[in-house]
């Protein structure tokens, strides 16, 4: 196989990806965008949030590989025509996400924020633990990451409900779908986990009115995209106590500005968008297999639908 793969990411290690890709496909030329001198030889692009007009430079591009699961940065771009776009689909990435959410859910289920407060006051305050099945966890989005997470939560004994766009069946998870069931789903989520992609249909979905349907004192965990939640409405609900606590890995504007009210809120746990990351060691095989397929004139696997947005 001949051809060049162009790499672009401000977050990922180029040298590591190059080494791993060339171990899988020794004949593949792997270059950073800034070093490419013959753009017409570029057939593959491995990218995370490339700048505007990035794709215009490569007239013979055949495959775009998104260096993550969420493709919202590739939607609605004028520099991307009909080239297939694939996403990472790596069980280890799903496991990492499930681990983060499990940590956040258990933290609330076991009242850990309360004990953290008590410790600051050197106060021994017993609070009787609740059984997992008494705690209702609602998972919004049952895709590759949401599904694995919902299964993991069910395995821990929580009462898990899932919500997606289309009908789903899952052992141990009560599944709902569509807008008609959203209000009921939210009203039964003591802990709400947001795992939806950011699309025109989901942006701002959790507005003030919908947050009001959560049970009083509910916890909210957002690990997908910040713009799915109306941030001012979330701040108001966290301040009033209607939402008791939030774990936020994603924000409308990242990095979260220094002056943002979330930083000072005691009932908010902030992490800087790392609930799950691309794991080169395991994801490289899927990427190499797709490059090989395209080189062999076969359709790639794990394509996303940019019109749908995920
Ligand atoms: P998928 O694309 O595999 O699945 C998306 C899920 O959301 C599907 O179940 C889909 O329903 C559902 N969905 C989409 N639109 C709607 C809608 N309008 N109403 C109801 N349900 C809807 O996504 P993943 O599980 O792989 O990932 C989810 C998101 O997590 C990514 O899009 C990304 O933004 C984010 N992410 C965050 C990371 C982090 O570190 N914080 C890391 C990786 C990803 P259906 O199945 O019926 O189509």
Short mmCIF file of C-alpha atoms and ligand atoms in Angstrom, two decimals:
data_model
loop_
_atom_site.label_atom_id
_atom_site.label_comp_id
_atom_site.label_asym_id
_atom_site.label_seq_id
_atom_site.Cartn_x
_atom_site.Cartn_y
_atom_site.Cartn_z
CA UNK A 1 0.00 0.00 0.00
CA UNK A 2 1.24 3.51 -0.76
CA UNK A 3 -0.11 6.83 0.32
CA UNK A 4 0.21 9.39 3.04
CA UNK A 5 -1.79 9.75 6.22
CA UNK A 6 -1.98 13.29 7.50
CA UNK A 7 -2.28 13.73 11.27
CA UNK A 8 -3.77 16.66 13.13
CA UNK A 9 -4.44 16.92 16.86
CA UNK A 10 -3.44 19.39 19.53
CA UNK A 11 -4.12 16.81 22.23
CA UNK A 12 -2.57 13.59 20.98
CA UNK A 13 1.05 12.49 20.60
CA UNK A 14 2.00 12.43 16.91
CA UNK A 15 5.20 10.39 17.34
CA UNK A 16 3.36 7.69 19.28
CA UNK A 17 0.59 7.43 16.67
CA UNK A 18 3.13 7.39 13.84
CA UNK A 19 5.11 4.58 15.44
CA UNK A 20 2.01 2.47 16.14
CA UNK A 21 0.47 3.06 12.69
CA UNK A 22 3.70 2.16 10.91
CA UNK A 23 4.00 -0.97 13.01
CA UNK A 24 0.59 -2.03 11.64
CA UNK A 25 1.19 -0.77 8.08
CA UNK A 26 4.95 -0.35 7.44
CA UNK A 27 4.45 1.20 3.98
CA UNK A 28 2.18 3.98 5.26
CA UNK A 29 3.74 7.44 5.18
CA UNK A 30 2.54 9.28 8.32
CA UNK A 31 3.03 13.03 8.51
CA UNK A 32 1.90 16.02 10.46
CA UNK A 33 -0.11 18.48 8.39
CA UNK A 34 2.63 21.11 8.66
CA UNK A 35 5.30 18.85 7.07
CA UNK A 36 3.35 17.58 4.04
CA UNK A 37 5.00 18.76 0.79
CA UNK A 38 2.97 16.66 -1.68
CA UNK A 39 -0.69 17.12 -0.63
CA UNK A 40 -1.94 15.08 -3.59
CA UNK A 41 -0.40 11.94 -2.03
CA UNK A 42 -2.54 12.30 1.11
CA UNK A 43 -5.31 9.68 1.07
CA UNK A 44 -6.11 9.38 4.77
CA UNK A 45 -6.57 11.93 7.57
CA UNK A 46 -6.41 11.09 11.29
CA UNK A 47 -7.75 14.16 13.03
CA UNK A 48 -9.09 15.66 16.20
CA UNK A 49 -10.73 19.08 15.82
CA UNK A 50 -8.84 20.19 12.70
CA UNK A 51 -8.98 23.93 11.89
CA UNK A 52 -11.37 25.41 9.36
CA UNK A 53 -10.51 24.61 5.71
CA UNK A 54 -8.09 21.89 6.82
CA UNK A 55 -9.54 19.31 4.41
CA UNK A 56 -9.31 21.61 1.39
CA UNK A 57 -5.57 20.99 1.23
CA UNK A 58 -5.89 17.28 0.33
CA UNK A 59 -7.49 16.81 -3.11
CA UNK A 60 -7.27 12.98 -3.06
CA UNK A 61 -8.53 12.31 0.44
CA UNK A 62 -10.43 9.00 0.69
CA UNK A 63 -10.96 8.53 4.42
CA UNK A 64 -11.30 10.78 7.48
CA UNK A 65 -10.67 9.08 10.81
CA UNK A 66 -11.93 11.05 13.79
CA UNK A 67 -9.57 10.61 16.72
CA UNK A 68 -12.44 10.15 19.18
CA UNK A 69 -16.08 9.10 19.44
CA UNK A 70 -17.81 12.50 19.18
CA UNK A 71 -17.78 13.92 15.66
CA UNK A 72 -19.51 17.27 16.28
CA UNK A 73 -16.33 19.15 15.20
CA UNK A 74 -16.67 17.56 11.74
CA UNK A 75 -20.36 18.31 11.22
CA UNK A 76 -21.52 21.14 8.97
CA UNK A 77 -18.08 21.87 7.50
CA UNK A 78 -17.82 23.22 3.99
CA UNK A 79 -14.36 21.69 3.45
CA UNK A 80 -15.62 18.08 3.84
CA UNK A 81 -17.47 16.64 0.87
CA UNK A 82 -18.65 13.05 0.45
CA UNK A 83 -15.58 11.38 1.95
CA UNK A 84 -16.40 8.63 4.50
CA UNK A 85 -15.81 9.68 8.11
CA UNK A 86 -15.16 7.04 10.76
CA UNK A 87 -15.05 7.34 14.54
CA UNK A 88 -13.08 5.42 17.11
CA UNK A 89 -14.97 2.39 18.26
CA UNK A 90 -12.78 0.86 20.91
CA UNK A 91 -14.07 -1.33 23.76
CA UNK A 92 -11.29 0.01 25.99
CA UNK A 93 -12.50 3.56 25.40
CA UNK A 94 -16.03 2.49 26.35
CA UNK A 95 -14.66 0.81 29.48
CA UNK A 96 -12.78 3.96 30.44
CA UNK A 97 -15.98 5.99 30.07
CA UNK A 98 -18.01 3.46 32.05
CA UNK A 99 -15.36 3.61 34.79
CA UNK A 100 -15.60 7.40 35.04
CA UNK A 101 -19.40 7.37 35.22
CA UNK A 102 -19.41 4.51 37.71
CA UNK A 103 -17.06 6.51 39.94
CA UNK A 104 -19.31 9.59 39.71
CA UNK A 105 -22.51 7.61 40.34
CA UNK A 106 -21.02 5.72 43.30
CA UNK A 107 -19.73 8.98 44.73
CA UNK A 108 -23.31 10.26 44.94
CA UNK A 109 -24.87 6.90 45.79
CA UNK A 110 -22.51 6.56 48.78
CA UNK A 111 -22.88 10.23 49.85
CA UNK A 112 -19.14 10.86 49.46
CA UNK A 113 -19.52 14.66 48.90
CA UNK A 114 -21.32 14.82 52.27
CA UNK A 115 -18.47 12.96 54.01
CA UNK A 116 -15.92 15.22 52.32
CA UNK A 117 -17.71 18.21 53.86
CA UNK A 118 -17.85 16.52 57.27
CA UNK A 119 -14.14 15.74 57.12
CA UNK A 120 -13.36 19.43 56.55
CA UNK A 121 -15.15 20.09 59.86
CA UNK A 122 -13.48 17.09 61.63
CA UNK A 123 -17.02 15.85 62.22
CA UNK A 124 -17.87 12.12 62.60
CA UNK A 125 -21.37 12.02 61.09
CA UNK A 126 -22.94 8.65 60.36
CA UNK A 127 -25.29 8.46 57.37
CA UNK A 128 -26.80 5.07 56.66
CA UNK A 129 -25.93 3.84 53.15
CA UNK A 130 -28.77 3.21 50.70
CA UNK A 131 -29.12 -0.01 48.72
CA UNK A 132 -28.11 0.40 45.08
CA UNK A 133 -31.47 -0.76 43.74
CA UNK A 134 -33.20 2.12 45.56
CA UNK A 135 -31.25 4.59 43.46
CA UNK A 136 -32.64 5.31 39.99
CA UNK A 137 -30.00 6.16 37.42
CA UNK A 138 -31.11 7.52 34.05
CA UNK A 139 -28.66 7.24 31.16
CA UNK A 140 -29.40 9.56 28.22
CA UNK A 141 -27.90 8.07 25.06
CA UNK A 142 -27.43 4.34 24.58
CA UNK A 143 -24.71 4.37 21.95
CA UNK A 144 -21.35 2.65 22.15
CA UNK A 145 -20.38 4.45 25.34
CA UNK A 146 -23.83 4.87 26.88
CA UNK A 147 -24.75 1.25 26.44
CA UNK A 148 -21.60 -0.06 28.10
CA UNK A 149 -22.05 2.44 30.93
CA UNK A 150 -25.70 1.52 31.50
CA UNK A 151 -24.75 -2.18 31.62
CA UNK A 152 -21.98 -1.49 34.12
CA UNK A 153 -24.35 0.49 36.36
CA UNK A 154 -26.94 -2.30 36.17
CA UNK A 155 -24.24 -4.80 37.10
CA UNK A 156 -23.64 -2.75 40.26
CA UNK A 157 -27.31 -3.18 41.16
CA UNK A 158 -28.63 0.32 40.41
CA UNK A 159 -32.13 0.69 38.93
CA UNK A 160 -31.07 1.81 35.48
CA UNK A 161 -33.27 3.43 32.87
CA UNK A 162 -31.99 4.38 29.42
CA UNK A 163 -33.22 6.88 26.88
CA UNK A 164 -32.34 7.02 23.19
CA UNK A 165 -33.77 8.19 19.88
CA UNK A 166 -34.78 4.75 18.61
CA UNK A 167 -36.11 1.62 20.32
CA UNK A 168 -33.58 -0.45 22.28
CA UNK A 169 -33.67 -3.64 24.30
CA UNK A 170 -31.09 -4.29 27.00
CA UNK A 171 -30.91 -6.87 29.74
CA UNK A 172 -31.16 -5.17 33.14
CA UNK A 173 -31.91 -1.72 31.71
CA UNK A 174 -35.41 -0.32 31.22
CA UNK A 175 -35.23 1.38 27.84
CA UNK A 176 -37.27 4.35 26.63
CA UNK A 177 -37.01 6.28 23.41
CA UNK A 178 -38.20 9.45 21.76
CA UNK A 179 -39.27 12.86 22.94
CA UNK A 180 -42.69 11.67 24.13
CA UNK A 181 -41.05 9.65 26.93
CA UNK A 182 -38.42 12.24 27.95
CA UNK A 183 -40.35 13.97 30.69
CA UNK A 184 -41.31 10.71 32.41
CA UNK A 185 -37.73 9.42 32.05
CA UNK A 186 -36.31 12.59 33.66
CA UNK A 187 -38.83 12.56 36.49
CA UNK A 188 -37.56 9.09 37.48
CA UNK A 189 -33.80 9.84 37.38
CA UNK A 190 -32.29 10.39 40.84
CA UNK A 191 -28.95 10.50 39.06
CA UNK A 192 -28.99 11.65 35.45
CA UNK A 193 -26.07 10.71 33.19
CA UNK A 194 -25.80 12.61 29.90
CA UNK A 195 -24.19 10.57 27.11
CA UNK A 196 -25.82 12.09 24.02
CA UNK A 197 -23.94 13.48 21.04
CA UNK A 198 -24.20 17.21 20.39
CA UNK A 199 -26.56 17.62 17.42
CA UNK A 200 -29.18 20.22 16.43
CA UNK A 201 -31.74 18.02 18.25
CA UNK A 202 -29.81 17.68 21.50
CA UNK A 203 -28.22 21.12 21.90
CA UNK A 204 -29.97 22.89 24.76
CA UNK A 205 -32.16 19.82 25.31
CA UNK A 206 -31.73 20.04 29.08
CA UNK A 207 -33.19 23.50 29.49
CA UNK A 208 -34.69 24.97 32.64
CA UNK A 209 -38.09 23.38 32.04
CA UNK A 210 -36.64 19.88 31.60
CA UNK A 211 -34.23 20.23 34.52
CA UNK A 212 -37.28 21.12 36.62
CA UNK A 213 -38.76 17.68 35.87
CA UNK A 214 -35.87 15.91 37.64
CA UNK A 215 -36.68 14.74 41.18
CA UNK A 216 -35.81 17.38 43.80
CA UNK A 217 -32.17 17.01 44.86
CA UNK A 218 -31.20 14.89 41.83
CA UNK A 219 -27.55 14.67 40.74
CA UNK A 220 -26.44 15.32 37.18
CA UNK A 221 -23.39 13.90 35.42
CA UNK A 222 -22.45 15.26 32.00
CA UNK A 223 -19.73 13.39 30.13
CA UNK A 224 -20.73 14.06 26.54
CA UNK A 225 -20.94 17.70 25.43
CA UNK A 226 -21.49 20.89 27.43
CA UNK A 227 -23.95 22.49 25.03
CA UNK A 228 -26.59 19.79 25.66
CA UNK A 229 -27.28 21.46 29.02
CA UNK A 230 -28.35 25.08 29.34
CA UNK A 231 -25.53 26.24 31.67
CA UNK A 232 -27.30 29.27 33.21
CA UNK A 233 -30.32 27.04 33.95
CA UNK A 234 -28.05 24.40 35.51
CA UNK A 235 -26.34 27.04 37.68
CA UNK A 236 -29.75 28.33 38.84
CA UNK A 237 -30.94 24.80 39.66
CA UNK A 238 -27.71 23.96 41.51
CA UNK A 239 -27.98 27.20 43.47
CA UNK A 240 -31.59 26.59 44.47
CA UNK A 241 -30.82 22.98 45.45
CA UNK A 242 -33.35 21.55 42.99
CA UNK A 243 -30.33 19.82 41.51
CA UNK A 244 -28.26 18.68 44.46
CA UNK A 245 -24.93 18.17 42.74
CA UNK A 246 -23.24 17.87 39.37
CA UNK A 247 -20.17 16.16 37.97
CA UNK A 248 -19.14 17.96 34.81
CA UNK A 249 -16.44 16.78 32.43
CA UNK A 250 -17.61 18.90 29.50
CA UNK A 251 -18.63 22.52 29.11
CA UNK A 252 -20.10 24.88 26.57
CA UNK A 253 -16.74 26.69 26.37
CA UNK A 254 -13.54 24.71 26.96
CA UNK A 255 -11.24 25.32 28.69
CA UNK A 256 -13.76 26.50 31.26
CA UNK A 257 -13.07 30.26 31.71
CA UNK A 258 -11.44 31.27 35.04
CA UNK A 259 -14.40 33.47 35.89
CA UNK A 260 -17.03 30.76 35.35
CA UNK A 261 -19.44 30.32 38.31
CA UNK A 262 -19.01 26.50 38.26
CA UNK A 263 -15.50 26.81 39.72
CA UNK A 264 -16.79 28.24 42.99
CA UNK A 265 -19.76 25.91 43.45
CA UNK A 266 -19.20 23.42 46.26
CA UNK A 267 -21.75 21.00 44.80
CA UNK A 268 -19.96 20.80 41.42
CA UNK A 269 -17.08 18.48 40.60
CA UNK A 270 -15.14 19.59 37.53
CA UNK A 271 -12.81 17.49 35.38
CA UNK A 272 -11.19 18.82 32.18
CA UNK A 273 -12.82 16.72 29.43
CA UNK A 274 -11.08 13.39 29.97
CA UNK A 275 -13.82 10.97 30.98
CA UNK A 276 -12.60 8.83 28.11
CA UNK A 277 -9.76 9.41 25.68
CA UNK A 278 -8.40 7.78 22.54
CA UNK A 279 -6.13 4.92 23.57
CA UNK A 280 -3.54 4.52 20.79
CA UNK A 281 -2.43 1.01 21.78
CA UNK A 282 -5.88 -0.49 21.31
CA UNK A 283 -7.49 1.91 18.79
CA UNK A 284 -4.67 1.63 16.24
CA UNK A 285 -5.80 -1.81 15.05
CA UNK A 286 -9.26 -0.55 14.11
CA UNK A 287 -7.74 2.47 12.33
CA UNK A 288 -5.22 0.36 10.42
CA UNK A 289 -7.94 -2.11 9.40
CA UNK A 290 -10.05 0.72 8.00
CA UNK A 291 -7.11 2.18 6.07
CA UNK A 292 -6.46 -1.27 4.63
CA UNK A 293 -10.13 -1.62 3.66
CA UNK A 294 -10.18 1.72 1.86
CA UNK A 295 -6.91 0.89 0.13
CA UNK A 296 -8.55 -2.39 -1.00
CA UNK A 297 -11.58 -0.39 -2.27
CA UNK A 298 -13.87 -1.78 0.45
CA UNK A 299 -16.16 0.48 2.52
CA UNK A 300 -14.70 1.40 5.94
CA UNK A 301 -16.34 0.27 9.19
CA UNK A 302 -17.67 2.48 12.02
CA UNK A 303 -18.76 5.30 9.72
CA UNK A 304 -20.72 8.20 11.13
CA UNK A 305 -23.59 9.97 9.41
CA UNK A 306 -22.62 13.63 9.33
CA UNK A 307 -26.17 14.62 8.34
CA UNK A 308 -27.53 12.94 11.48
CA UNK A 309 -24.61 14.33 13.51
CA UNK A 310 -23.32 11.10 15.11
P1 LIG B 1 -23.07 7.06 19.76
O1 LIG B 1 -23.05 7.93 18.56
O2 LIG B 1 -22.59 5.66 19.65
O3 LIG B 1 -24.55 7.01 20.36
C1 LIG B 1 -25.33 8.15 20.58
C2 LIG B 1 -26.58 7.78 21.36
O4 LIG B 1 -27.35 8.96 21.57
C3 LIG B 1 -27.47 6.79 20.62
O5 LIG B 1 -28.04 5.88 21.51
C4 LIG B 1 -28.55 7.69 20.03
O6 LIG B 1 -29.81 7.08 19.87
C5 LIG B 1 -28.68 8.74 21.11
N1 LIG B 1 -29.24 9.97 20.54
C6 LIG B 1 -28.73 10.75 19.56
N2 LIG B 1 -29.57 11.77 19.29
C7 LIG B 1 -30.64 11.59 20.11
C8 LIG B 1 -31.85 12.31 20.28
N3 LIG B 1 -32.14 13.40 19.56
N4 LIG B 1 -32.72 11.85 21.20
C9 LIG B 1 -32.46 10.74 21.91
N5 LIG B 1 -31.32 10.02 21.81
C10 LIG B 1 -30.43 10.44 20.90
O7 LIG B 1 -22.27 7.86 20.87
P2 LIG B 1 -21.26 7.30 21.99
O8 LIG B 1 -22.01 6.51 22.99
O9 LIG B 1 -20.08 6.68 21.36
O10 LIG B 1 -20.76 8.68 22.63
C11 LIG B 1 -21.66 9.65 23.14
C12 LIG B 1 -20.98 10.99 23.20
O11 LIG B 1 -20.00 11.01 24.23
C13 LIG B 1 -20.19 11.39 21.96
O12 LIG B 1 -21.03 11.90 20.96
C14 LIG B 1 -19.26 12.44 22.51
O13 LIG B 1 -19.85 13.72 22.39
C15 LIG B 1 -19.12 12.09 23.97
N6 LIG B 1 -17.77 11.70 24.37
C16 LIG B 1 -17.19 12.32 25.45
C17 LIG B 1 -15.95 11.96 25.89
C18 LIG B 1 -15.35 12.57 27.11
O14 LIG B 1 -14.19 12.31 27.41
N7 LIG B 1 -16.07 13.37 27.86
C19 LIG B 1 -15.18 10.91 25.20
C20 LIG B 1 -15.88 10.30 24.10
C21 LIG B 1 -17.12 10.70 23.71
P3 LIG B 1 -30.04 5.92 18.77
O15 LIG B 1 -29.15 4.77 19.22
O16 LIG B 1 -31.46 5.60 18.90
O17 LIG B 1 -29.61 6.47 17.45
#
